Coordinates of C-alpha atoms and ligand atoms in Angstrom, one line a residue:
M1 CA 31.4 69.4 -24.0
A2 CA 32.2 67.5 -20.5
E3 CA 31.8 69.2 -17.3
M4 CA 34.8 69.3 -14.9
V5 CA 33.4 71.2 -12.0
R6 CA 29.8 71.2 -10.8
A7 CA 28.8 72.9 -7.7
E8 CA 25.1 72.8 -6.7
N9 CA 23.5 74.7 -3.9
V10 CA 27.2 74.9 -2.1
H11 CA 26.5 76.0 1.7
K12 CA 29.8 76.5 4.2
Q13 CA 29.2 77.4 7.9
F14 CA 31.9 78.0 10.5
G15 CA 30.0 78.1 13.7
H16 CA 27.2 80.4 13.3
S17 CA 28.7 82.6 10.2
Q18 CA 27.6 81.3 7.0
V19 CA 30.1 81.9 4.9
L20 CA 28.9 80.2 1.8
K21 CA 25.4 80.6 1.0
G22 CA 24.6 78.4 -2.0
I23 CA 27.1 78.5 -4.7
N24 CA 25.9 77.2 -8.3
L25 CA 28.9 77.1 -10.7
A26 CA 29.6 74.7 -13.2
V27 CA 33.3 74.9 -15.3
N28 CA 33.6 72.6 -18.6
T29 CA 36.5 71.2 -19.3
G30 CA 39.3 73.1 -20.9
E31 CA 37.5 76.5 -19.6
V32 CA 39.3 78.8 -17.0
Q33 CA 36.7 80.4 -14.5
C34 CA 38.0 83.6 -12.9
L35 CA 36.6 84.1 -9.2
I36 CA 36.4 87.7 -8.2
G37 CA 35.3 89.3 -5.4
A38 CA 35.8 91.7 -2.1
S39 CA 37.8 90.4 0.7
G40 CA 35.6 87.8 3.4
S41 CA 33.3 87.0 0.4
G42 CA 34.3 83.3 0.2
K43 CA 36.3 82.7 -2.4
S44 CA 39.1 80.8 -0.5
T45 CA 36.8 79.0 1.1
F46 CA 35.1 77.4 -1.9
L47 CA 38.0 76.8 -3.5
R48 CA 38.9 74.9 -0.3
C49 CA 35.5 72.9 -0.7
I50 CA 36.3 71.9 -4.6
N51 CA 39.3 70.0 -3.4
H52 CA 37.4 69.2 0.0
L53 CA 40.2 70.9 2.3
E54 CA 37.0 72.0 3.8
E55 CA 34.0 69.8 4.1
V56 CA 30.5 71.6 2.7
T57 CA 27.7 72.1 5.2
H58 CA 25.1 71.6 2.4
G59 CA 25.2 70.9 -1.3
H60 CA 27.6 69.1 -3.6
I61 CA 30.5 69.6 -5.6
W62 CA 31.5 67.2 -8.7
V63 CA 34.7 67.3 -9.9
A64 CA 35.4 65.1 -13.2
G65 CA 32.2 63.2 -12.4
Q66 CA 32.9 62.4 -8.7
L67 CA 31.5 63.5 -6.0
I68 CA 33.9 65.0 -3.7
G69 CA 33.8 63.9 -0.3
Y70 CA 31.4 60.9 -0.7
Q71 CA 30.8 57.6 -2.2
V72 CA 27.9 56.8 -3.9
K73 CA 26.6 53.3 -3.2
G74 CA 22.8 52.5 -4.5
N75 CA 21.3 55.8 -3.5
K76 CA 22.8 56.4 -0.6
L77 CA 25.7 58.4 0.4
H78 CA 28.9 57.4 2.2
R79 CA 31.5 60.1 3.2
L80 CA 35.2 59.2 2.3
R81 CA 37.6 57.9 4.8
S82 CA 40.9 60.4 4.6
R83 CA 42.6 58.3 2.7
A84 CA 39.9 58.0 -0.2
A85 CA 39.5 61.8 0.0
A86 CA 43.3 62.4 -0.7
H87 CA 42.6 59.9 -3.4
Q88 CA 40.4 62.5 -5.0
R89 CA 42.3 65.2 -4.1
R90 CA 45.3 63.9 -6.2
D91 CA 43.3 65.2 -9.3
I92 CA 43.2 68.8 -8.2
G93 CA 46.3 70.9 -8.5
M94 CA 46.3 74.0 -5.5
V95 CA 48.3 77.1 -6.1
F96 CA 48.2 79.0 -2.9
Q97 CA 49.2 82.9 -2.2
H98 CA 52.1 82.0 -0.1
F99 CA 53.4 79.3 -2.8
N100 CA 53.7 77.1 0.9
L101 CA 57.1 75.5 -1.0
F102 CA 58.8 72.9 1.8
P103 CA 61.9 75.2 2.9
H104 CA 64.3 72.4 3.5
M105 CA 63.8 71.1 -0.2
T106 CA 65.4 72.4 -3.4
A107 CA 63.3 73.2 -6.0
A108 CA 63.3 69.9 -7.4
E109 CA 62.7 67.8 -4.6
N110 CA 59.4 69.9 -3.8
I111 CA 58.3 68.7 -7.5
T112 CA 59.3 65.2 -7.0
M113 CA 57.7 64.4 -3.6
A114 CA 54.0 64.0 -4.0
P115 CA 54.7 61.9 -7.1
I116 CA 57.5 59.6 -5.5
V117 CA 55.3 59.1 -1.9
T118 CA 51.7 59.3 -3.1
K119 CA 51.8 57.9 -6.6
G120 CA 55.0 55.6 -6.0
V121 CA 56.8 57.0 -9.0
S122 CA 60.2 56.1 -9.2
K123 CA 62.9 58.6 -8.6
T124 CA 64.5 58.6 -11.9
I125 CA 61.0 59.1 -13.7
A126 CA 60.3 61.6 -11.5
A127 CA 63.7 63.7 -11.5
D128 CA 62.9 63.7 -15.1
Q129 CA 59.5 65.2 -14.9
S130 CA 60.4 67.5 -12.7
M131 CA 63.0 69.0 -15.1
R132 CA 60.2 69.0 -17.7
L133 CA 58.5 71.0 -15.9
L134 CA 60.9 73.3 -14.5
D135 CA 61.7 73.9 -18.0
K136 CA 57.9 74.8 -18.6
V137 CA 57.9 77.4 -16.0
G138 CA 61.3 78.8 -16.9
L139 CA 63.4 77.9 -14.1
R140 CA 65.4 74.7 -15.4
Q141 CA 68.9 76.3 -14.1
F142 CA 66.8 76.6 -10.6
A143 CA 66.4 72.7 -9.8
D144 CA 69.0 72.6 -6.8
A145 CA 68.2 76.1 -5.5
Y146 CA 66.3 76.0 -2.0
P147 CA 63.1 78.2 -1.7
A148 CA 64.7 81.0 0.2
Q149 CA 67.2 81.5 -2.7
L150 CA 64.3 82.2 -5.0
S151 CA 62.4 85.6 -5.6
G152 CA 58.6 85.5 -5.0
G153 CA 57.8 84.8 -8.7
Q154 CA 60.4 82.1 -8.7
A155 CA 58.8 80.2 -5.9
Q156 CA 55.4 80.8 -7.5
R157 CA 56.3 79.0 -10.6
V158 CA 57.9 76.3 -8.6
A159 CA 54.9 75.6 -7.0
I160 CA 52.7 75.7 -10.2
A161 CA 55.3 73.1 -11.7
R162 CA 54.7 71.0 -8.3
A163 CA 51.2 71.0 -8.6
L164 CA 51.3 69.9 -12.3
A165 CA 53.5 67.0 -11.2
M166 CA 50.2 65.3 -9.9
D167 CA 49.1 65.5 -13.7
P168 CA 45.8 67.3 -12.2
K169 CA 42.6 67.5 -14.2
L170 CA 42.1 70.7 -12.7
M171 CA 44.0 73.8 -11.1
L172 CA 42.8 75.8 -8.5
F173 CA 44.9 79.4 -8.0
D174 CA 44.1 81.3 -5.1
E175 CA 45.4 84.8 -5.7
P176 CA 48.3 83.1 -7.0
T177 CA 50.0 86.8 -7.4
S178 CA 48.8 88.7 -4.6
A179 CA 51.9 88.4 -2.3
L180 CA 54.5 89.2 -5.1
D181 CA 56.1 92.6 -6.0
P182 CA 54.4 94.3 -8.4
E183 CA 57.3 93.9 -11.0
L184 CA 56.8 89.4 -10.4
V185 CA 53.3 89.5 -11.0
G186 CA 54.0 88.9 -14.7
E187 CA 56.2 86.4 -15.1
V188 CA 53.5 83.8 -12.8
L189 CA 50.7 84.9 -14.9
E190 CA 52.4 84.5 -18.5
V191 CA 52.8 80.9 -16.7
I192 CA 49.0 80.3 -16.0
K193 CA 48.4 81.6 -19.8
D194 CA 50.7 78.9 -20.9
L195 CA 48.5 76.5 -18.8
A196 CA 45.3 78.2 -20.6
A197 CA 46.3 77.8 -23.8
G198 CA 47.4 74.0 -23.1
G199 CA 44.0 73.3 -22.1
M200 CA 44.6 73.3 -18.8
T201 CA 41.1 73.5 -16.8
M202 CA 41.2 76.0 -14.1
V203 CA 39.5 77.8 -11.6
I204 CA 41.6 81.2 -10.8
V205 CA 40.5 83.8 -7.8
T206 CA 42.4 86.9 -8.6
H207 CA 42.2 90.6 -8.5
E208 CA 44.1 90.9 -11.5
L209 CA 41.4 92.2 -13.9
S210 CA 43.3 92.6 -17.1
F211 CA 45.1 88.8 -16.7
A212 CA 41.0 88.1 -15.9
R213 CA 39.6 89.6 -18.9
D214 CA 42.6 88.1 -21.3
V215 CA 42.4 84.5 -19.6
A216 CA 39.2 83.7 -18.7
D217 CA 36.2 82.1 -20.6
S218 CA 33.9 82.9 -17.7
I219 CA 34.1 85.3 -14.6
A220 CA 31.9 85.2 -11.5
F221 CA 31.8 88.2 -8.9
M222 CA 31.1 86.9 -5.6
D223 CA 29.5 88.6 -3.0
N224 CA 28.8 87.6 0.4
G225 CA 28.8 83.9 0.1
V226 CA 27.0 83.7 -3.1
I227 CA 27.9 84.2 -7.0
L228 CA 26.2 87.6 -7.8
E229 CA 26.9 87.8 -11.4
Q230 CA 28.7 85.5 -13.7
G231 CA 29.1 86.3 -17.6
T232 CA 31.9 86.3 -20.2
P233 CA 34.9 88.5 -19.4
N234 CA 33.1 91.2 -21.6
Q235 CA 30.2 91.0 -20.0
I236 CA 31.2 91.1 -16.7
T237 CA 33.9 94.1 -16.8
S238 CA 32.5 96.0 -19.8
N239 CA 28.5 95.7 -18.6
P240 CA 28.0 94.3 -15.2
Q241 CA 24.3 94.4 -14.2
E242 CA 24.7 94.3 -10.6
E243 CA 25.4 97.7 -8.6
R244 CA 27.6 95.9 -6.1
T245 CA 29.7 94.2 -9.4
R246 CA 30.0 98.2 -10.5
N247 CA 31.3 99.2 -7.0
F248 CA 33.8 96.7 -6.8
L249 CA 35.1 96.7 -10.6
R250 CA 35.3 100.7 -9.7
R251 CA 37.4 100.0 -6.6
V252 CA 39.8 97.6 -8.2
L253 CA 40.5 99.8 -10.8
T254 CA 40.9 102.8 -9.0
E255 CA 43.5 100.7 -6.7
E256 CA 45.4 99.8 -10.0
S257 CA 45.9 102.9 -11.7
R258 CA 47.0 104.4 -8.0
A259 CA 49.5 101.2 -8.0
D260 CA 50.4 102.4 -11.5
S261 CA 51.1 105.9 -11.1
E262 CA 53.2 105.2 -7.7
K263 CA 55.1 102.9 -10.0
Q264 CA 55.6 105.6 -12.6
H265 CA 56.5 107.7 -9.8
E266 CA 59.0 105.8 -8.6
R267 CA 60.8 105.2 -11.9
A268 CA 60.8 108.8 -12.2
S269 CA 62.3 109.8 -9.2
Ligands
ADP301 N1 38.4 78.1 9.3 C1 37.8 79.4 9.4 N2 37.0 79.6 10.6 C2 35.8 80.2 10.7 N3 35.8 81.3 9.7 C3 36.6 81.3 8.8 C4 37.1 80.3 8.8 N4 37.4 80.2 7.5 C5 37.2 81.7 6.5 N5 36.2 82.0 7.7 C6 35.7 83.1 7.4 O1 34.7 82.8 5.8 C7 34.7 84.0 5.3 C8 35.0 84.1 4.1 O2 36.7 83.7 3.9 P1 37.6 83.6 2.8 O3 36.8 82.1 1.7 O4 38.6 83.6 2.8 O5 36.7 84.7 1.7 P2 38.0 85.6 0.8 O6 38.8 84.8 0.3 O7 36.8 85.7 -0.5 O8 38.6 86.5 1.4 C9 35.3 85.3 6.3 O9 34.4 86.0 7.2 C10 36.7 84.4 7.0 O10 36.8 84.9 8.3
MG302 MG1 40.9 84.4 0.1

């Protein structure tokens, strides 16, 4: 199976603070890699390095065989200019916690903009594609709605459709449901599960453990800038080897059950 993502000894430093301290990770084409770990452990920074929103300070990342941020000429590495870096980024879709839709554009316009502007796709073709994508995320009837008219779950589904419009080889999700009200989480996770079933390669940062268990081929636990432990969902959630992984899981599960009982409480009252 071909590798879609390969990270080797990735370091990232902000000023004096070492945020990533040697990340090694390989994700095969068609696989779903979930990243879990406490806030501040470097999950977002690592995702941002994969699509070159951040430049690594040491180490290398390849996506679909291309070295991110550099061009290899002979045996020399040349830093890519911003235009070439943007070109690489086109193959990588990213979905953020806070959707980041353009507020002054309709759902359909949000989806068609990048293909029209960066790929020169005609307006008619882009519009057809946007309807297909809105269909895929269950929002065909919301094509003309503005982000402010959408629920958080709907806005996030539009954001996913927007990323898909660039026909990415890889999708990155950074806590796609953590800004949502609990009752809207499911509809977004369903869309992501559909993508997984369709064979999309994805790296997903999430705190939704039962979702990660369902959808992931592999789960990596990040701790203090490294991947402390990685394995199948079963290995990581049922038989973690590291004390820090066990503590993290215990904490997340306690929070989940607290949220659940609060929900039941609300329903009962
Ligand atoms: N642009 C930045 N400048 C300085 N520090 C940053 C920057 N981005 C992230 N950090 C720091 O890097 C650490 C890891 O952050 P982040 O990758 O967001 O972790 P996570 O997503 O796991 O919560 C944090 O301590 C954060 O403050
Ligand atoms: Mg984060």
